[in-house]
Amino acid sequence: MNITELSLTELSQKFKEGKLTSREITEAFIKNIEAQNDKLNAMVTTTFDLAREMADAADSRCENDKLLSPLDGMPFTLKDNICTKGIRTTASSRMLEDFVPPYDAEVWQKLKAAGVVLLGKTNLDEFTMGGSTETSAWGYTRNPHDLSRVAGGSSGGSAAAIAANFCAGTIGTDTGGSIRQPAAFCGITGIKVSYGRVSRYGCMSFASSLDSVGILAKTAEDCAIILQVIAGHDEKDSTTPDKEVPNYSANLPKSLNGMRIGIPKEYFKEEGMDSDVLSVMNSTKEILKKMGVELVDISLPHTKYAVPIYYIVAPCEASANLARFDGIRFGPKIDGKTLDEIYTKARSYGFGDEVKRRILIGTYALSAGYYNAFYRKAQKVRTLVKQDFENAFEEVDAILTPADPSVAFKAGDGYSNPLKMYLEDIFVAPASISGICGISTPIGKNKENLPIGAQILCPAFKETLALQIANQIEKEIKD
Ligand code: GLN
């Protein structure tokens, strides 16, 4: 048995039964990271000493029958935009190359209280702006399925860390696809929860009306037990409603018989899509039909506006959020004769090209005279995209789409043409704009053996349903 290949659920079971200690599990994962990270570049920082300490503490809780949760003693990583007290947190930016947060993000607090073992922080596109981790100041993460290809992004380090067995669970963020697209590229499961379901306190902001904190893991079953720990209201994040946290694992085994799943025609156009993605999606539809699901043709007519809306709203909000990185409040202290010179030097040195590009777009679109034409207009059309989903969910329980029009692309192809990269987000941006939940689940491979993912979209706060559908598909495909 290779310990690192087990799912979180399997590992947790073996730990509880005393078949494996947390220390044994942790050492196996450390060994794997040491052997493979040089080639994959999934980790920005490793915290092995801390991990060993945390594992030993979990082992003594296990001996005393005092386990804190099903995650107790389990090996985790966190995306490097999630603040960890005393552990460097860079957002993969030179702006924060020496930044050691003075406090923990709420999501990390909760995981710590549940007993997880932290192995380190994972690579991302700088400040999460990107879809390939190529905008990271620390170099891009390679796809474990093909080293010449990207792992996706922005949570590419997290997705590769799961696919390469560096950890059993990891936390990512998704503002416009950053969990679902890398999960699809790496052949793993990733859930973007509904806006507000998980506290963002202590996670670095990109676009505050879109950002959400979610999970990447080997299976939907694993995502469910992690979500159980991290979901819920947090008084430090006013966007988290005081809504009941259901039992996310309860419906996993339930059959999908009689369920109605929508197939939106806008997401199944042959033009611009890999033919292998289409054919694997068609097989998934057949599997669902055999399970008793009724597939319903639907239309989400405003889908084509999602990318333009996203690339106005996100840069606008980013330009405001990133103002704090000025070399005084945050960022490198570089001497200058005037305040302007200090700002200019710090921001020129600290930010990479893509982040600068977004700040420029956002600042321009928010400036007097343009605000109404761009930001306000984008927010209005955003409502139409949201209404498309509301109308669809009156007819169907959930919606099935490809997670991405293609498989993982070759490294270096990306940001030479930023516009092409932006268009990549076509299938993932609509759910972010609308605040609903979405899960990406592996459904097969193309002819070159590269993973393909399906996206299941559900109404806001229906994570239980998304997890159930993903779990049923995963189980059926595995058998
Ligand atoms: N690819 C998108 C972008 O570049 C999504 C990023 C994200 O979700 N953080 O903005």
Short mmCIF file of N, CA, C and O in Angstrom, two decimals, residues 125-234:
data_model
loop_
_atom_site.label_atom_id
_atom_site.label_comp_id
_atom_site.label_asym_id
_atom_site.label_seq_id
_atom_site.Cartn_x
_atom_site.Cartn_y
_atom_site.Cartn_z
N ASP A 125 -1.04 31.70 -9.14
CA ASP A 125 -0.80 32.89 -9.95
C ASP A 125 -0.70 34.08 -8.99
O ASP A 125 -1.43 34.12 -7.99
N GLU A 126 0.14 35.03 -9.32
CA GLU A 126 0.35 36.17 -8.42
C GLU A 126 -0.98 36.80 -8.01
O GLU A 126 -1.79 37.19 -8.87
N PHE A 127 -1.20 36.88 -6.71
CA PHE A 127 -2.46 37.42 -6.16
C PHE A 127 -3.68 36.76 -6.80
O PHE A 127 -4.74 37.38 -6.94
N THR A 128 -3.52 35.53 -7.24
CA THR A 128 -4.56 34.69 -7.87
C THR A 128 -5.01 35.19 -9.25
O THR A 128 -6.03 34.75 -9.76
N MET A 129 -4.23 36.07 -9.85
CA MET A 129 -4.64 36.60 -11.16
C MET A 129 -4.02 35.77 -12.27
O MET A 129 -2.89 36.01 -12.69
N GLY A 130 -4.79 34.79 -12.71
CA GLY A 130 -4.30 33.97 -13.81
C GLY A 130 -4.97 32.62 -13.82
O GLY A 130 -5.75 32.28 -12.94
N GLY A 131 -4.62 31.84 -14.84
CA GLY A 131 -5.24 30.53 -14.99
C GLY A 131 -4.22 29.46 -15.31
O GLY A 131 -4.54 28.44 -15.92
N SER A 132 -2.96 29.64 -14.87
CA SER A 132 -1.92 28.67 -15.21
C SER A 132 -0.76 28.65 -14.22
O SER A 132 0.18 27.88 -14.42
N THR A 133 -0.79 29.46 -13.20
CA THR A 133 0.30 29.74 -12.25
C THR A 133 1.54 30.32 -12.94
O THR A 133 2.58 30.46 -12.32
N GLU A 134 1.39 30.69 -14.21
CA GLU A 134 2.55 31.28 -14.91
C GLU A 134 2.81 32.72 -14.47
O GLU A 134 3.87 33.27 -14.77
N THR A 135 1.83 33.34 -13.79
CA THR A 135 2.10 34.70 -13.33
C THR A 135 2.72 34.70 -11.93
O THR A 135 3.00 35.76 -11.37
N SER A 136 2.96 33.51 -11.37
CA SER A 136 3.63 33.43 -10.06
C SER A 136 5.04 33.99 -10.15
O SER A 136 5.75 33.72 -11.13
N ALA A 137 5.44 34.75 -9.13
CA ALA A 137 6.82 35.25 -9.11
C ALA A 137 7.81 34.12 -8.86
O ALA A 137 9.01 34.30 -9.02
N TRP A 138 7.32 32.97 -8.47
CA TRP A 138 8.22 31.85 -8.13
C TRP A 138 8.26 30.77 -9.21
O TRP A 138 8.63 29.63 -8.96
N GLY A 139 7.84 31.10 -10.41
CA GLY A 139 7.85 30.11 -11.49
C GLY A 139 6.56 29.30 -11.48
O GLY A 139 5.87 29.23 -10.47
N TYR A 140 6.25 28.70 -12.62
CA TYR A 140 4.95 28.01 -12.71
C TYR A 140 5.02 26.58 -12.19
O TYR A 140 6.09 25.99 -12.08
N THR A 141 3.85 26.05 -11.84
CA THR A 141 3.73 24.67 -11.38
C THR A 141 3.51 23.76 -12.57
O THR A 141 2.70 24.07 -13.45
N ARG A 142 4.23 22.65 -12.62
CA ARG A 142 4.06 21.69 -13.73
C ARG A 142 2.88 20.76 -13.46
O ARG A 142 2.62 20.43 -12.29
N ASN A 143 2.26 20.33 -14.53
CA ASN A 143 1.15 19.38 -14.39
C ASN A 143 1.72 17.98 -14.15
O ASN A 143 2.51 17.50 -14.97
N PRO A 144 1.34 17.32 -13.06
CA PRO A 144 1.90 15.99 -12.77
C PRO A 144 1.62 14.96 -13.88
O PRO A 144 2.34 13.99 -14.00
N HIS A 145 0.59 15.21 -14.71
CA HIS A 145 0.28 14.27 -15.80
C HIS A 145 1.16 14.46 -17.02
O HIS A 145 1.25 13.59 -17.87
N ASP A 146 1.75 15.64 -17.14
CA ASP A 146 2.63 15.94 -18.28
C ASP A 146 3.41 17.20 -17.90
O ASP A 146 2.86 18.30 -17.86
N LEU A 147 4.70 17.01 -17.66
CA LEU A 147 5.50 18.12 -17.10
C LEU A 147 5.66 19.30 -18.06
O LEU A 147 6.05 20.39 -17.64
N SER A 148 5.35 19.10 -19.34
CA SER A 148 5.49 20.24 -20.26
C SER A 148 4.22 21.11 -20.23
O SER A 148 4.17 22.14 -20.88
N ARG A 149 3.25 20.68 -19.45
CA ARG A 149 1.98 21.42 -19.41
C ARG A 149 1.76 22.09 -18.05
O ARG A 149 2.33 21.67 -17.04
N VAL A 150 0.87 23.09 -18.05
CA VAL A 150 0.57 23.79 -16.80
C VAL A 150 -0.42 22.97 -15.97
O VAL A 150 -1.12 22.09 -16.49
N ALA A 151 -0.47 23.30 -14.68
CA ALA A 151 -1.41 22.63 -13.78
C ALA A 151 -2.72 23.39 -13.72
O ALA A 151 -3.64 23.01 -13.00
N GLY A 152 -2.82 24.50 -14.46
CA GLY A 152 -3.98 25.38 -14.35
C GLY A 152 -3.76 26.40 -13.26
O GLY A 152 -2.69 26.46 -12.65
N GLY A 153 -4.78 27.22 -13.03
CA GLY A 153 -4.60 28.24 -12.00
C GLY A 153 -5.90 28.96 -11.72
O GLY A 153 -6.90 28.70 -12.39
N SER A 154 -5.94 29.77 -10.71
CA SER A 154 -4.73 30.14 -10.00
C SER A 154 -4.32 29.13 -8.92
O SER A 154 -3.17 29.17 -8.50
N SER A 155 -5.22 28.23 -8.51
CA SER A 155 -4.82 27.28 -7.45
C SER A 155 -4.05 26.09 -8.05
O SER A 155 -4.29 24.93 -7.68
N GLY A 156 -3.13 26.36 -8.97
CA GLY A 156 -2.41 25.28 -9.67
C GLY A 156 -1.51 24.48 -8.74
O GLY A 156 -1.38 23.26 -8.88
N GLY A 157 -0.88 25.17 -7.78
CA GLY A 157 -0.02 24.45 -6.84
C GLY A 157 -0.84 23.48 -5.99
O GLY A 157 -0.43 22.34 -5.75
N SER A 158 -2.02 23.92 -5.59
CA SER A 158 -2.90 23.07 -4.77
C SER A 158 -3.38 21.87 -5.57
O SER A 158 -3.39 20.74 -5.07
N ALA A 159 -3.77 22.10 -6.83
CA ALA A 159 -4.28 21.00 -7.66
C ALA A 159 -3.18 19.98 -7.93
O ALA A 159 -3.39 18.77 -7.82
N ALA A 160 -1.99 20.47 -8.25
CA ALA A 160 -0.87 19.56 -8.51
C ALA A 160 -0.50 18.82 -7.23
O ALA A 160 -0.14 17.64 -7.27
N ALA A 161 -0.61 19.50 -6.08
CA ALA A 161 -0.26 18.87 -4.80
C ALA A 161 -1.18 17.68 -4.51
O ALA A 161 -0.75 16.67 -3.99
N ILE A 162 -2.44 17.79 -4.88
CA ILE A 162 -3.36 16.66 -4.69
C ILE A 162 -3.04 15.56 -5.72
O ILE A 162 -2.90 14.39 -5.38
N ALA A 163 -2.89 15.98 -6.99
CA ALA A 163 -2.66 14.97 -8.05
C ALA A 163 -1.35 14.21 -7.84
O ALA A 163 -1.24 13.04 -8.17
N ALA A 164 -0.34 14.89 -7.28
CA ALA A 164 0.97 14.25 -7.09
C ALA A 164 1.09 13.62 -5.70
O ALA A 164 2.19 13.22 -5.30
N ASN A 165 0.02 13.59 -4.96
CA ASN A 165 0.01 12.99 -3.61
C ASN A 165 0.96 13.69 -2.63
O ASN A 165 1.70 13.05 -1.90
N PHE A 166 0.92 15.02 -2.64
CA PHE A 166 1.71 15.80 -1.68
C PHE A 166 0.91 16.04 -0.39
O PHE A 166 1.44 16.49 0.61
N CYS A 167 -0.39 15.85 -0.45
CA CYS A 167 -1.25 16.07 0.72
C CYS A 167 -2.60 15.41 0.41
O CYS A 167 -2.86 15.07 -0.74
N ALA A 168 -3.42 15.26 1.44
CA ALA A 168 -4.71 14.60 1.23
C ALA A 168 -5.83 15.60 1.02
O ALA A 168 -6.90 15.26 0.51
N GLY A 169 -5.60 16.85 1.42
CA GLY A 169 -6.60 17.89 1.23
C GLY A 169 -5.91 19.23 1.17
O GLY A 169 -4.84 19.41 1.75
N THR A 170 -6.51 20.17 0.45
CA THR A 170 -5.90 21.49 0.37
C THR A 170 -6.98 22.54 0.19
O THR A 170 -8.07 22.25 -0.31
N ILE A 171 -6.65 23.75 0.60
CA ILE A 171 -7.61 24.84 0.48
C ILE A 171 -7.14 25.77 -0.63
O ILE A 171 -5.96 26.16 -0.68
N GLY A 172 -8.07 26.11 -1.52
CA GLY A 172 -7.77 27.06 -2.58
C GLY A 172 -8.76 28.20 -2.54
O GLY A 172 -9.64 28.25 -1.66
N THR A 173 -8.64 29.11 -3.49
CA THR A 173 -9.65 30.18 -3.61
C THR A 173 -10.09 30.22 -5.07
O THR A 173 -9.33 29.85 -5.97
N ASP A 174 -11.32 30.67 -5.28
CA ASP A 174 -11.89 30.71 -6.62
C ASP A 174 -12.64 32.03 -6.75
O ASP A 174 -13.60 32.29 -6.04
N THR A 175 -12.15 32.87 -7.66
CA THR A 175 -12.77 34.17 -7.91
C THR A 175 -13.47 34.15 -9.25
O THR A 175 -14.51 34.75 -9.45
N GLY A 176 -12.86 33.39 -10.18
CA GLY A 176 -13.45 33.24 -11.51
C GLY A 176 -13.02 31.92 -12.12
O GLY A 176 -12.71 31.85 -13.30
N GLY A 177 -12.93 30.89 -11.27
CA GLY A 177 -12.58 29.56 -11.79
C GLY A 177 -11.34 28.94 -11.21
O GLY A 177 -10.96 27.82 -11.56
N SER A 178 -10.70 29.64 -10.30
CA SER A 178 -9.37 29.23 -9.83
C SER A 178 -9.27 27.92 -9.06
O SER A 178 -8.18 27.45 -8.79
N ILE A 179 -10.41 27.35 -8.69
CA ILE A 179 -10.37 26.00 -8.10
C ILE A 179 -10.80 24.99 -9.17
O ILE A 179 -10.16 23.96 -9.37
N ARG A 180 -11.88 25.33 -9.89
CA ARG A 180 -12.48 24.35 -10.80
C ARG A 180 -11.60 24.05 -12.01
O ARG A 180 -11.47 22.89 -12.41
N GLN A 181 -10.96 25.07 -12.58
CA GLN A 181 -10.15 24.82 -13.78
C GLN A 181 -8.88 24.02 -13.47
O GLN A 181 -8.61 23.03 -14.13
N PRO A 182 -8.09 24.37 -12.43
CA PRO A 182 -6.92 23.53 -12.13
C PRO A 182 -7.30 22.12 -11.69
O PRO A 182 -6.58 21.17 -11.98
N ALA A 183 -8.43 21.98 -11.00
CA ALA A 183 -8.89 20.64 -10.62
C ALA A 183 -9.11 19.81 -11.88
O ALA A 183 -8.68 18.65 -11.97
N ALA A 184 -9.74 20.41 -12.89
CA ALA A 184 -10.00 19.69 -14.15
C ALA A 184 -8.68 19.35 -14.85
O ALA A 184 -8.50 18.23 -15.33
N PHE A 185 -7.76 20.29 -14.89
CA PHE A 185 -6.47 20.07 -15.58
C PHE A 185 -5.65 18.97 -14.90
O PHE A 185 -4.83 18.32 -15.53
N CYS A 186 -5.82 18.81 -13.59
CA CYS A 186 -5.01 17.84 -12.85
C CYS A 186 -5.76 16.55 -12.52
O CYS A 186 -5.21 15.66 -11.86
N GLY A 187 -7.01 16.44 -12.94
CA GLY A 187 -7.76 15.18 -12.74
C GLY A 187 -8.16 14.93 -11.30
O GLY A 187 -8.18 13.78 -10.83
N ILE A 188 -8.52 15.98 -10.59
CA ILE A 188 -8.96 15.83 -9.19
C ILE A 188 -10.30 16.55 -9.00
O ILE A 188 -10.86 17.09 -9.94
N THR A 189 -10.80 16.57 -7.76
CA THR A 189 -12.08 17.21 -7.49
C THR A 189 -11.86 18.57 -6.80
O THR A 189 -11.02 18.67 -5.90
N GLY A 190 -12.61 19.56 -7.22
CA GLY A 190 -12.48 20.88 -6.59
C GLY A 190 -13.82 21.55 -6.47
O GLY A 190 -14.59 21.59 -7.43
N ILE A 191 -14.14 22.06 -5.29
CA ILE A 191 -15.43 22.72 -5.11
C ILE A 191 -15.27 24.21 -4.80
O ILE A 191 -14.51 24.60 -3.93
N LYS A 192 -15.98 25.00 -5.62
CA LYS A 192 -16.13 26.42 -5.33
C LYS A 192 -17.44 26.55 -4.61
O LYS A 192 -18.49 26.25 -5.18
N VAL A 193 -17.40 26.95 -3.36
CA VAL A 193 -18.64 27.03 -2.60
C VAL A 193 -19.38 28.31 -2.97
O VAL A 193 -18.83 29.20 -3.62
N SER A 194 -20.61 28.40 -2.55
CA SER A 194 -21.42 29.60 -2.79
C SER A 194 -20.75 30.79 -2.10
O SER A 194 -20.09 30.64 -1.06
N TYR A 195 -20.98 31.96 -2.69
CA TYR A 195 -20.41 33.18 -2.12
C TYR A 195 -20.88 33.31 -0.66
O TYR A 195 -22.08 33.28 -0.39
N GLY A 196 -19.94 33.39 0.25
CA GLY A 196 -20.29 33.58 1.66
C GLY A 196 -20.38 32.30 2.49
O GLY A 196 -20.57 32.36 3.69
N ARG A 197 -20.23 31.14 1.86
CA ARG A 197 -20.37 29.88 2.63
C ARG A 197 -19.17 29.65 3.57
O ARG A 197 -19.30 29.06 4.64
N VAL A 198 -17.99 30.09 3.12
CA VAL A 198 -16.77 29.91 3.93
C VAL A 198 -16.16 31.29 4.17
O VAL A 198 -16.10 32.11 3.25
N SER A 199 -15.73 31.53 5.38
CA SER A 199 -15.17 32.85 5.71
C SER A 199 -13.90 33.14 4.92
O SER A 199 -13.05 32.29 4.73
N ARG A 200 -13.80 34.40 4.47
CA ARG A 200 -12.60 34.81 3.73
C ARG A 200 -11.66 35.61 4.61
O ARG A 200 -10.66 36.15 4.13
N TYR A 201 -12.00 35.70 5.89
CA TYR A 201 -11.16 36.49 6.80
C TYR A 201 -9.72 35.95 6.77
O TYR A 201 -9.48 34.76 6.99
N GLY A 202 -8.79 36.82 6.45
CA GLY A 202 -7.39 36.40 6.42
C GLY A 202 -6.93 35.79 5.10
O GLY A 202 -5.81 35.33 4.99
N CYS A 203 -7.84 35.78 4.11
CA CYS A 203 -7.42 35.35 2.78
C CYS A 203 -7.24 36.61 1.95
O CYS A 203 -8.10 37.49 1.99
N MET A 204 -6.16 36.72 1.23
CA MET A 204 -5.89 37.98 0.54
C MET A 204 -6.94 38.25 -0.53
O MET A 204 -7.25 37.37 -1.32
N SER A 205 -7.47 39.45 -0.53
CA SER A 205 -8.57 39.78 -1.44
C SER A 205 -8.07 40.04 -2.85
O SER A 205 -7.07 40.72 -3.04
N PHE A 206 -8.80 39.51 -3.80
CA PHE A 206 -8.58 39.87 -5.21
C PHE A 206 -9.79 40.72 -5.62
O PHE A 206 -9.68 41.93 -5.78
N ALA A 207 -10.97 40.10 -5.75
CA ALA A 207 -12.17 40.84 -6.12
C ALA A 207 -13.25 40.48 -5.10
O ALA A 207 -13.80 39.38 -5.12
N SER A 208 -13.53 41.42 -4.21
CA SER A 208 -14.30 41.08 -3.01
C SER A 208 -15.73 40.61 -3.28
O SER A 208 -16.30 39.91 -2.46
N SER A 209 -16.33 41.00 -4.42
CA SER A 209 -17.70 40.53 -4.65
C SER A 209 -17.72 39.16 -5.32
O SER A 209 -18.80 38.61 -5.59
N LEU A 210 -16.55 38.59 -5.57
CA LEU A 210 -16.46 37.30 -6.27
C LEU A 210 -15.67 36.24 -5.50
O LEU A 210 -15.88 35.04 -5.68
N ASP A 211 -14.73 36.68 -4.67
CA ASP A 211 -13.81 35.73 -4.01
C ASP A 211 -14.55 34.70 -3.17
O ASP A 211 -15.45 35.03 -2.40
N SER A 212 -14.11 33.44 -3.31
CA SER A 212 -14.62 32.43 -2.38
C SER A 212 -13.51 31.44 -2.06
O SER A 212 -12.62 31.20 -2.87
N VAL A 213 -13.59 30.89 -0.86
CA VAL A 213 -12.56 29.95 -0.38
C VAL A 213 -13.14 28.55 -0.50
O VAL A 213 -14.26 28.30 -0.06
N GLY A 214 -12.39 27.64 -1.12
CA GLY A 214 -12.94 26.29 -1.31
C GLY A 214 -11.88 25.21 -1.18
O GLY A 214 -10.82 25.44 -0.61
N ILE A 215 -12.21 24.06 -1.74
CA ILE A 215 -11.44 22.85 -1.43
C ILE A 215 -11.00 22.12 -2.70
O ILE A 215 -11.77 22.02 -3.65
N LEU A 216 -9.81 21.55 -2.65
CA LEU A 216 -9.37 20.61 -3.68
C LEU A 216 -8.96 19.33 -2.97
O LEU A 216 -8.26 19.37 -1.95
N ALA A 217 -9.42 18.20 -3.51
CA ALA A 217 -9.11 16.91 -2.88
C ALA A 217 -9.23 15.81 -3.93
O ALA A 217 -9.49 16.09 -5.10
N LYS A 218 -9.03 14.55 -3.48
CA LYS A 218 -9.07 13.46 -4.47
C LYS A 218 -10.51 13.10 -4.86
O LYS A 218 -10.73 12.63 -5.97
N THR A 219 -11.46 13.29 -3.96
CA THR A 219 -12.84 12.88 -4.24
C THR A 219 -13.84 13.88 -3.65
O THR A 219 -13.50 14.68 -2.77
N ALA A 220 -15.09 13.75 -4.12
CA ALA A 220 -16.16 14.59 -3.58
C ALA A 220 -16.41 14.23 -2.10
O ALA A 220 -16.72 15.10 -1.28
N GLU A 221 -16.25 12.96 -1.79
CA GLU A 221 -16.41 12.49 -0.41
C GLU A 221 -15.43 13.23 0.51
O GLU A 221 -15.79 13.69 1.61
N ASP A 222 -14.20 13.36 0.07
CA ASP A 222 -13.19 14.09 0.85
C ASP A 222 -13.57 15.57 0.98
O ASP A 222 -13.43 16.17 2.06
N CYS A 223 -14.04 16.15 -0.12
CA CYS A 223 -14.42 17.58 -0.08
C CYS A 223 -15.52 17.78 0.96
O CYS A 223 -15.53 18.79 1.68
N ALA A 224 -16.44 16.82 1.06
CA ALA A 224 -17.57 16.96 1.98
C ALA A 224 -17.09 17.02 3.43
O ALA A 224 -17.55 17.86 4.21
N ILE A 225 -16.15 16.16 3.80
CA ILE A 225 -15.74 16.17 5.22
C ILE A 225 -14.90 17.41 5.54
O ILE A 225 -14.90 17.89 6.67
N ILE A 226 -14.22 17.93 4.53
CA ILE A 226 -13.45 19.17 4.78
C ILE A 226 -14.41 20.36 4.90
O ILE A 226 -14.28 21.19 5.80
N LEU A 227 -15.40 20.40 3.98
CA LEU A 227 -16.34 21.52 4.01
C LEU A 227 -17.09 21.58 5.34
O LEU A 227 -17.37 22.66 5.87
N GLN A 228 -17.37 20.39 5.89
CA GLN A 228 -18.06 20.33 7.18
C GLN A 228 -17.32 21.14 8.25
O GLN A 228 -17.93 21.78 9.11
N VAL A 229 -16.01 21.13 8.16
CA VAL A 229 -15.19 21.82 9.16
C VAL A 229 -15.08 23.32 8.88
O VAL A 229 -15.07 24.14 9.79
N ILE A 230 -15.02 23.69 7.60
CA ILE A 230 -14.69 25.11 7.33
C ILE A 230 -15.90 25.99 7.02
O ILE A 230 -15.77 27.21 6.99
N ALA A 231 -17.09 25.40 6.76
CA ALA A 231 -18.25 26.22 6.38
C ALA A 231 -18.84 26.93 7.59
O ALA A 231 -18.67 26.49 8.72
N GLY A 232 -19.55 28.02 7.32
CA GLY A 232 -20.32 28.64 8.40
C GLY A 232 -20.09 30.13 8.55
O GLY A 232 -19.18 30.72 7.95
N HIS A 233 -20.94 30.71 9.37
CA HIS A 233 -20.89 32.14 9.63
C HIS A 233 -19.64 32.52 10.41
O HIS A 233 -19.18 31.77 11.26
N ASP A 234 -19.10 33.70 10.08
CA ASP A 234 -17.95 34.21 10.82
C ASP A 234 -18.19 35.70 11.03
O ASP A 234 -18.35 36.44 10.06
#
